[in-house]
Structure formats: structure tokens, C-alpha cells
CSV table of C-alpha atoms and ligand atoms in Angstrom, one decimal:
chain,number,residue,atom,x,y,z
A,12,UNK,CA,-31.3,-14.0,12.2
A,13,UNK,CA,-27.4,-12.1,12.6
A,14,UNK,CA,-28.9,-7.7,12.2
A,15,UNK,CA,-28.4,-5.4,9.5
A,16,UNK,CA,-24.8,-4.2,10.0
A,17,UNK,CA,-25.4,0.3,9.3
A,18,UNK,CA,-22.2,1.6,7.9
A,19,UNK,CA,-23.2,4.9,8.5
A,20,UNK,CA,-23.2,4.4,11.5
A,21,UNK,CA,-20.0,1.9,11.6
A,22,UNK,CA,-18.2,5.8,10.3
A,23,UNK,CA,-19.7,8.0,11.8
A,24,UNK,CA,-19.0,6.1,15.7
A,25,UNK,CA,-15.2,5.7,13.8
A,26,UNK,CA,-15.6,9.5,12.9
A,27,UNK,CA,-16.7,10.6,17.1
A,28,UNK,CA,-13.8,8.2,18.3
A,29,UNK,CA,-11.3,9.4,16.0
A,30,UNK,CA,-11.8,12.9,17.0
A,31,UNK,CA,-11.6,13.1,21.0
A,32,UNK,CA,-8.9,10.9,20.6
A,33,UNK,CA,-7.0,13.4,18.0
A,34,UNK,CA,-8.2,16.3,19.7
A,35,UNK,CA,-5.9,14.3,22.8
A,36,UNK,CA,-3.7,14.7,21.2
A,37,UNK,CA,-3.7,17.5,19.8
A,38,UNK,CA,-3.5,18.6,24.4
A,39,UNK,CA,-0.9,17.2,25.5
A,40,UNK,CA,1.1,18.0,22.1
A,41,UNK,CA,5.3,19.4,23.6
A,42,UNK,CA,4.0,17.9,27.2
A,43,UNK,CA,6.2,15.7,28.9
A,44,UNK,CA,5.9,12.0,28.2
A,45,UNK,CA,6.1,9.1,29.7
A,46,UNK,CA,8.3,6.7,27.2
A,47,UNK,CA,8.7,2.8,26.7
A,48,UNK,CA,10.6,1.4,24.3
A,49,UNK,CA,9.4,-1.6,21.9
A,50,UNK,CA,12.4,-1.9,20.4
A,51,UNK,CA,15.7,-0.1,20.5
A,52,UNK,CA,14.0,2.8,18.4
A,53,UNK,CA,10.4,2.2,19.0
A,54,UNK,CA,8.6,4.4,21.3
A,55,UNK,CA,5.4,4.0,22.8
A,56,UNK,CA,4.1,7.4,24.6
A,57,UNK,CA,1.4,7.4,27.2
A,58,UNK,CA,-0.5,9.6,25.0
A,59,UNK,CA,-0.2,6.1,22.9
A,60,UNK,CA,-2.0,3.7,25.0
A,61,UNK,CA,-4.7,6.8,26.4
A,62,UNK,CA,-6.4,6.9,23.0
A,63,UNK,CA,-6.1,3.6,22.3
A,64,UNK,CA,-8.5,2.9,25.5
A,65,UNK,CA,-10.7,5.7,24.7
A,66,UNK,CA,-11.5,4.8,21.0
A,67,UNK,CA,-12.1,0.8,21.7
A,68,UNK,CA,-14.6,3.0,24.8
A,69,UNK,CA,-16.2,4.7,22.7
A,70,UNK,CA,-17.2,2.5,19.6
A,71,UNK,CA,-17.8,-0.4,22.9
A,72,UNK,CA,-20.8,1.4,23.9
A,73,UNK,CA,-22.2,1.5,20.3
A,74,UNK,CA,-20.9,-1.9,19.1
A,75,UNK,CA,-20.3,-3.9,22.8
A,76,UNK,CA,-20.1,-7.8,20.8
A,77,UNK,CA,-17.2,-6.8,18.1
A,78,UNK,CA,-13.6,-7.0,18.4
A,79,UNK,CA,-10.6,-5.4,18.1
A,80,UNK,CA,-7.2,-5.6,16.3
A,81,UNK,CA,-5.3,-2.5,17.8
A,82,UNK,CA,-1.1,-2.0,18.2
A,83,UNK,CA,-0.8,-1.1,22.0
A,84,UNK,CA,-3.3,-4.0,23.3
A,85,UNK,CA,-5.0,-7.5,23.5
A,86,UNK,CA,-8.7,-7.6,23.2
A,87,UNK,CA,-9.4,-11.5,22.8
A,88,UNK,CA,-12.7,-10.7,23.0
A,89,UNK,CA,-15.8,-9.9,21.2
A,90,UNK,CA,-16.7,-11.9,17.3
A,91,UNK,CA,-13.7,-12.1,15.5
A,92,UNK,CA,-15.3,-12.0,12.1
A,93,UNK,CA,-16.6,-8.3,13.1
A,94,UNK,CA,-13.0,-6.5,13.9
A,95,UNK,CA,-12.2,-3.4,14.1
A,96,UNK,CA,-8.5,-2.4,13.5
A,97,UNK,CA,-6.9,1.0,15.8
A,98,UNK,CA,-3.5,2.9,14.8
A,99,UNK,CA,-4.8,4.5,18.5
A,100,UNK,CA,-1.0,7.2,16.8
A,101,UNK,CA,0.5,6.9,13.6
A,102,UNK,CA,3.8,9.0,13.6
A,103,UNK,CA,4.2,8.1,17.6
A,104,UNK,CA,8.0,9.6,17.1
A,105,UNK,CA,6.9,12.0,15.4
A,106,UNK,CA,4.4,13.4,18.4
A,107,UNK,CA,7.6,12.5,21.2
A,108,UNK,CA,9.7,15.1,18.9
A,109,UNK,CA,6.7,17.5,18.7
A,110,UNK,CA,6.8,17.1,14.8
A,111,UNK,CA,3.4,17.4,14.1
A,112,UNK,CA,2.7,15.1,11.0
A,113,UNK,CA,1.0,12.7,12.8
A,114,UNK,CA,-3.3,11.0,13.3
A,115,UNK,CA,-5.2,8.7,14.1
A,116,UNK,CA,-6.5,6.2,12.3
A,117,UNK,CA,-9.4,3.2,12.5
A,118,UNK,CA,-10.4,0.7,10.0
A,119,UNK,CA,-13.9,-1.8,10.3
A,120,UNK,CA,-13.5,-5.1,8.6
A,121,UNK,CA,-15.9,-7.8,8.3
A,122,UNK,CA,-14.7,-11.3,7.3
A,123,UNK,CA,-11.1,-10.5,6.4
A,124,UNK,CA,-13.0,-7.1,4.3
A,125,UNK,CA,-12.5,-3.8,4.9
A,126,UNK,CA,-15.8,-2.9,5.1
A,127,UNK,CA,-15.2,1.3,6.4
A,128,UNK,CA,-12.1,3.0,7.2
A,129,UNK,CA,-10.9,7.0,8.0
A,130,UNK,CA,-7.7,8.2,9.0
A,131,UNK,CA,-7.9,11.8,11.5
A,132,UNK,CA,-4.5,15.2,11.6
A,133,UNK,CA,-6.1,16.8,14.4
A,134,UNK,CA,-2.9,19.2,14.3
A,135,UNK,CA,-4.9,20.3,10.7
A,136,UNK,CA,-8.8,18.8,11.6
A,137,UNK,CA,-8.3,17.0,8.5
A,138,UNK,CA,-11.0,14.3,8.8
A,139,UNK,CA,-10.4,11.0,5.9
A,140,UNK,CA,-13.4,8.6,5.4
A,141,UNK,CA,-14.4,5.8,3.3
A,142,UNK,CA,-16.6,3.5,3.1
A,143,UNK,CA,-16.7,0.3,0.9
A,144,UNK,CA,-18.3,1.4,-2.6
A,145,UNK,CA,-19.8,4.6,-1.8
A,146,UNK,CA,-16.5,7.1,-2.2
A,147,UNK,CA,-13.7,8.9,-0.5
A,148,UNK,CA,-13.9,12.1,0.9
A,149,UNK,CA,-12.3,15.2,2.9
A,150,UNK,CA,-13.7,16.8,5.8
A,151,UNK,CA,-16.6,15.7,4.0
A,152,UNK,CA,-15.6,16.8,0.0
A,153,UNK,CA,-14.9,13.5,-2.6
A,154,UNK,CA,-11.5,13.0,-3.0
A,155,UNK,CA,-9.9,11.1,-5.9
A,156,UNK,CA,-6.7,10.0,-6.7
A,157,UNK,CA,-4.2,13.0,-8.8
A,158,UNK,CA,-3.7,12.1,-12.5
A,159,UNK,CA,0.0,12.9,-12.8
A,160,UNK,CA,2.3,10.6,-14.3
A,161,UNK,CA,5.3,10.4,-15.4
A,162,UNK,CA,7.3,9.0,-12.3
A,163,UNK,CA,9.4,11.8,-13.4
A,164,UNK,CA,7.1,14.5,-12.1
A,165,UNK,CA,5.6,12.6,-9.1
A,166,UNK,CA,5.7,13.9,-5.9
A,167,UNK,CA,5.6,10.2,-3.7
A,168,UNK,CA,6.2,9.0,0.2
A,169,UNK,CA,7.9,5.9,1.8
A,170,UNK,CA,8.9,5.1,5.8
A,171,UNK,CA,11.9,3.3,7.1
A,172,UNK,CA,11.1,0.3,9.2
A,173,UNK,CA,12.0,0.0,13.1
A,174,UNK,CA,14.4,-2.8,13.0
A,175,UNK,CA,16.3,-0.7,9.5
A,176,UNK,CA,20.3,-1.7,11.9
A,177,UNK,CA,19.3,-5.2,12.0
A,178,UNK,CA,17.7,-6.2,8.6
A,179,UNK,CA,19.0,-6.1,5.6
A,180,UNK,CA,15.3,-5.8,4.2
A,181,UNK,CA,15.6,-1.5,5.0
A,182,UNK,CA,14.3,0.2,1.4
A,183,UNK,CA,18.0,1.4,1.2
A,184,UNK,CA,17.9,0.4,-2.3
A,185,UNK,CA,14.0,1.4,-3.4
A,186,UNK,CA,14.6,4.7,-1.9
A,187,UNK,CA,17.3,5.1,-4.3
A,188,UNK,CA,16.2,4.0,-7.0
A,189,UNK,CA,12.7,5.5,-6.7
A,190,UNK,CA,14.6,9.2,-5.1
A,191,UNK,CA,16.9,9.2,-8.5
A,192,UNK,CA,13.3,8.6,-10.5
A,193,UNK,CA,10.7,10.5,-9.3
A,194,UNK,CA,10.1,14.5,-8.7
A,195,UNK,CA,10.6,14.2,-4.9
A,196,UNK,CA,10.6,11.1,-2.3
A,197,UNK,CA,9.1,11.8,1.4
A,198,UNK,CA,9.5,10.3,4.2
A,199,UNK,CA,7.1,12.6,7.0
A,200,UNK,CA,6.8,9.7,9.2
A,201,UNK,CA,3.5,8.8,9.0
A,202,UNK,CA,2.0,5.9,7.3
A,203,UNK,CA,-1.3,5.8,7.7
A,204,UNK,CA,-1.7,9.5,6.6
A,205,UNK,CA,1.2,9.4,3.3
A,206,UNK,CA,-2.0,7.5,2.4
A,207,UNK,CA,-4.6,10.3,3.1
A,208,UNK,CA,-2.0,12.1,0.9
A,209,UNK,CA,-2.7,9.8,-2.0
A,210,UNK,CA,-6.4,9.0,-1.8
A,211,UNK,CA,-6.5,13.5,-1.6
A,212,UNK,CA,-4.5,13.8,-4.1
A,213,UNK,CA,-1.4,15.3,-2.6
A,214,UNK,CA,1.2,12.9,-2.7
A,215,UNK,CA,1.0,9.9,-6.1
A,216,UNK,CA,2.5,7.1,-4.8
A,217,UNK,CA,3.3,5.5,-1.9
A,218,UNK,CA,5.9,2.2,-1.3
A,219,UNK,CA,7.2,0.0,2.2
A,220,UNK,CA,7.5,-2.3,3.7
A,221,UNK,CA,7.3,-4.1,7.3
A,222,UNK,CA,4.2,-2.4,8.0
A,223,UNK,CA,1.0,-4.0,10.4
A,224,UNK,CA,-2.4,-3.7,8.6
A,225,UNK,CA,-2.7,-1.2,11.9
A,226,UNK,CA,-1.0,1.2,10.0
A,227,UNK,CA,-2.8,0.5,6.9
A,228,UNK,CA,-6.0,-0.7,7.2
A,229,UNK,CA,-7.6,2.0,6.9
A,230,UNK,CA,-5.4,4.2,4.8
A,231,UNK,CA,-5.6,1.7,1.2
A,232,UNK,CA,-9.1,1.7,1.1
A,233,UNK,CA,-9.8,5.7,0.9
A,234,UNK,CA,-7.3,5.3,-2.1
A,235,UNK,CA,-9.7,2.7,-2.9
A,236,UNK,CA,-12.2,4.8,-2.5
A,237,UNK,CA,-10.8,7.2,-4.3
A,238,UNK,CA,-9.5,5.9,-8.0
A,239,UNK,CA,-6.6,4.3,-6.5
A,240,UNK,CA,-4.3,1.8,-6.9
A,241,UNK,CA,-2.9,-0.7,-4.4
A,242,UNK,CA,-0.7,-4.1,-4.4
A,243,UNK,CA,1.6,-5.4,-2.8
A,244,UNK,CA,5.5,-5.2,-5.1
A,245,UNK,CA,5.1,-7.9,-7.1
A,246,UNK,CA,1.8,-6.0,-8.1
A,247,UNK,CA,-0.5,-8.6,-7.1
A,248,UNK,CA,-3.6,-7.8,-5.3
A,249,UNK,CA,-3.0,-6.5,-1.3
A,250,UNK,CA,-3.9,-7.9,2.3
A,251,UNK,CA,-3.8,-5.6,4.9
A,252,UNK,CA,-1.6,-8.7,6.1
A,253,UNK,CA,1.2,-8.3,3.9
A,254,UNK,CA,4.4,-7.1,4.0
A,255,UNK,CA,4.8,-4.7,0.6
A,256,UNK,CA,2.5,-2.5,-0.4
A,257,UNK,CA,2.6,-0.4,-3.3
A,258,UNK,CA,-0.6,2.1,-3.6
A,259,UNK,CA,-0.6,4.8,-6.1
A,260,UNK,CA,-2.8,7.1,-8.3
A,261,UNK,CA,-3.0,4.2,-10.9
A,262,UNK,CA,-1.8,6.1,-13.3
A,263,UNK,CA,2.5,5.6,-12.4
A,264,UNK,CA,2.2,1.8,-10.6
A,265,UNK,CA,3.3,0.5,-13.5
A,266,UNK,CA,7.3,2.3,-13.4
A,267,UNK,CA,7.2,2.0,-9.0
A,268,UNK,CA,6.1,-1.3,-9.6
A,269,UNK,CA,9.1,-1.7,-12.3
A,270,UNK,CA,11.9,-0.7,-9.6
A,271,UNK,CA,10.7,-1.4,-6.8
A,272,UNK,CA,11.2,-5.5,-8.5
A,273,UNK,CA,14.5,-3.9,-10.4
A,274,UNK,CA,15.5,-3.4,-6.2
A,275,UNK,CA,14.0,-6.7,-5.0
A,276,UNK,CA,16.0,-8.7,-7.6
A,277,UNK,CA,19.7,-7.6,-6.9
B,310,IPD,C1,4.9,4.1,12.0
B,310,IPD,C2,4.3,5.1,11.5
B,310,IPD,C3,6.1,5.3,10.2
B,310,IPD,C4,5.9,4.3,9.9
B,310,IPD,C5,6.5,2.5,10.7
B,310,IPD,C6,5.3,2.7,11.2
B,310,IPD,P1,3.9,4.2,14.6
B,310,IPD,O1,3.3,3.8,12.9
B,310,IPD,O2,4.0,4.5,10.6
B,310,IPD,O3,5.5,6.1,8.7
B,310,IPD,O4,7.3,4.0,9.0
B,310,IPD,O5,7.2,1.9,10.0
B,310,IPD,O6,5.7,2.2,12.2
B,310,IPD,O7,4.8,3.9,15.5
B,310,IPD,O8,4.0,6.1,15.3
B,310,IPD,O9,3.0,4.2,15.5
B,311,CA,CA1,1.2,3.0,13.0
B,312,CA,CA1,0.5,4.0,16.1
């Protein structure tokens, strides 16, 4: 008989690991970093790796049989049906430059379904958390997406893939059209935090291309549990393994979709 999974314990473990990693990020912010490159502009610092090691270690202390899909390392061990999806430091470019906008993102997936997630923004000591079906919370207080509409009065966000210089699918077209239609577009450099901000009603929408599951796994659950809508750019149900994400308060979703569809058809 499989042991019943305690999602409270899952969430508490994720939150504790995220807080510990966040503390490490804060302590080492502004110090001399050892940079390595995954691509021409795709950086990784020693702090990304140290945070991932710490998070995996902490989770394994509580759930030794679970598996991991994380950004900096491969983890072949563990039950693939019980998997943690981890971005140890989302916003690495910001971090390496001392720009204080980055976070930890940890989600838990069972049989392909995201059941719990946390995003921790250490510089503001803000923990965004959600368990599927139980709502989304910011430092323990329930979050709700905004009700703002139309797009003309909305603040939205996006990001650009690391291969913008090499691939035509670079988000520039979408950016121009959505910037013209919205009150403002922000490009702050941490996708998981953008999603957390949509969930908290600080942003009204977010779209991006070519994100990885660890960028979005926790954040999409936050948005959904805060009452928002998440689809791909064709308006279909979104999976964290999809290529294109659109997350919003729901009220401006169709308006954003129409613009993204128009750009894709060019
Ligand atoms: C990046 C950030 C950024 C997004 C990139 C991601 P990383 O993650 O989320 O906002 O535009 O596509 O790769 O590399 O800082 O973990
Ligand atoms: Ca990331
Ligand atoms: Ca990262």
C-alpha cells in the first residue's frame, strides 16, 4: 500500500528549503562570483549550484525516495512519479550584477500534476505558496489576482530567451504590440517572480517563450490558485513542459491572446 502523501509536509519542506537557499543568496549578494557560461549570455554562479545542492539535500532528508528535475544538475535516482521541480536561483543575471530581483522556485509534482509550489523572494522576505485546491498565500495571507481590465489600463510583464541573437522566435514582435496595447510592460528578469506577482495582483498578466519547467512550475500553480488563468499562446490548457506561457488575472487574457495570435500569424 503506498503511503498517503502529506501535502502540508511537502509545502513546509519546500518553504524551509527555499528560505535557507534565499538566506544564502542574500548573504553572498554582491560578493565576487565565480561565473560559468551555459551559453553566450546564459550565466551560472557558484551560488546557483550551492543553493541547488542545499535544496536537494534538505528535501531528501524528509523524502529520500523522491526524484528531482532541477536546473543545474541531473538526478537519476528516485521515484519519477514523485518529483520536485527546482530552480535554485531564478534571475541569475540579475543576481550576478547585484540587481536585487531574484528568487528560489520549488514545486512538487505527482504523476505529472503540480500539487504544491513556493517562490521565495529573499530581498523582501516574501514567501509565495500554494497547494492545489487550497488557494495561494503570501507570507500566510491569501492572495488574489487583480480584477483589472482592459489591457490598456493593465501592467504586464515578459522576458526574452537567452538565444535572442540567434533565433527569430525572440518575442520582439509580441513585445512591441503588447507594449502599444497595455499601460506598461516590465522585463524584470525572473519569470518565477513575475508569475508570483500576477498571483499577488501586482501584475495583471505575463507571457514568455521558451521557459523551462523549473521557471514556471511553482508560479503557474500560484496564479491558478489565486484565481488567475494560465494557457499557452493558442488559448489551450498549459503544461509546464509547453513552450509558450500566458498567465493573467483572467480579465485581460483574451485580449492578450488575440495580440499573441495575431503576431504568430505574421
Ligand atoms: C531566466 C529568468 C528570466 C527569463 C529566462 C530564464 P534563470 O531564468 O527567469 O526572467 O527571461 O528565460 O531562463 O536563468 O535566471 O534561472
Ligand atoms: Ca529560471
Ligand atoms: Ca536558475
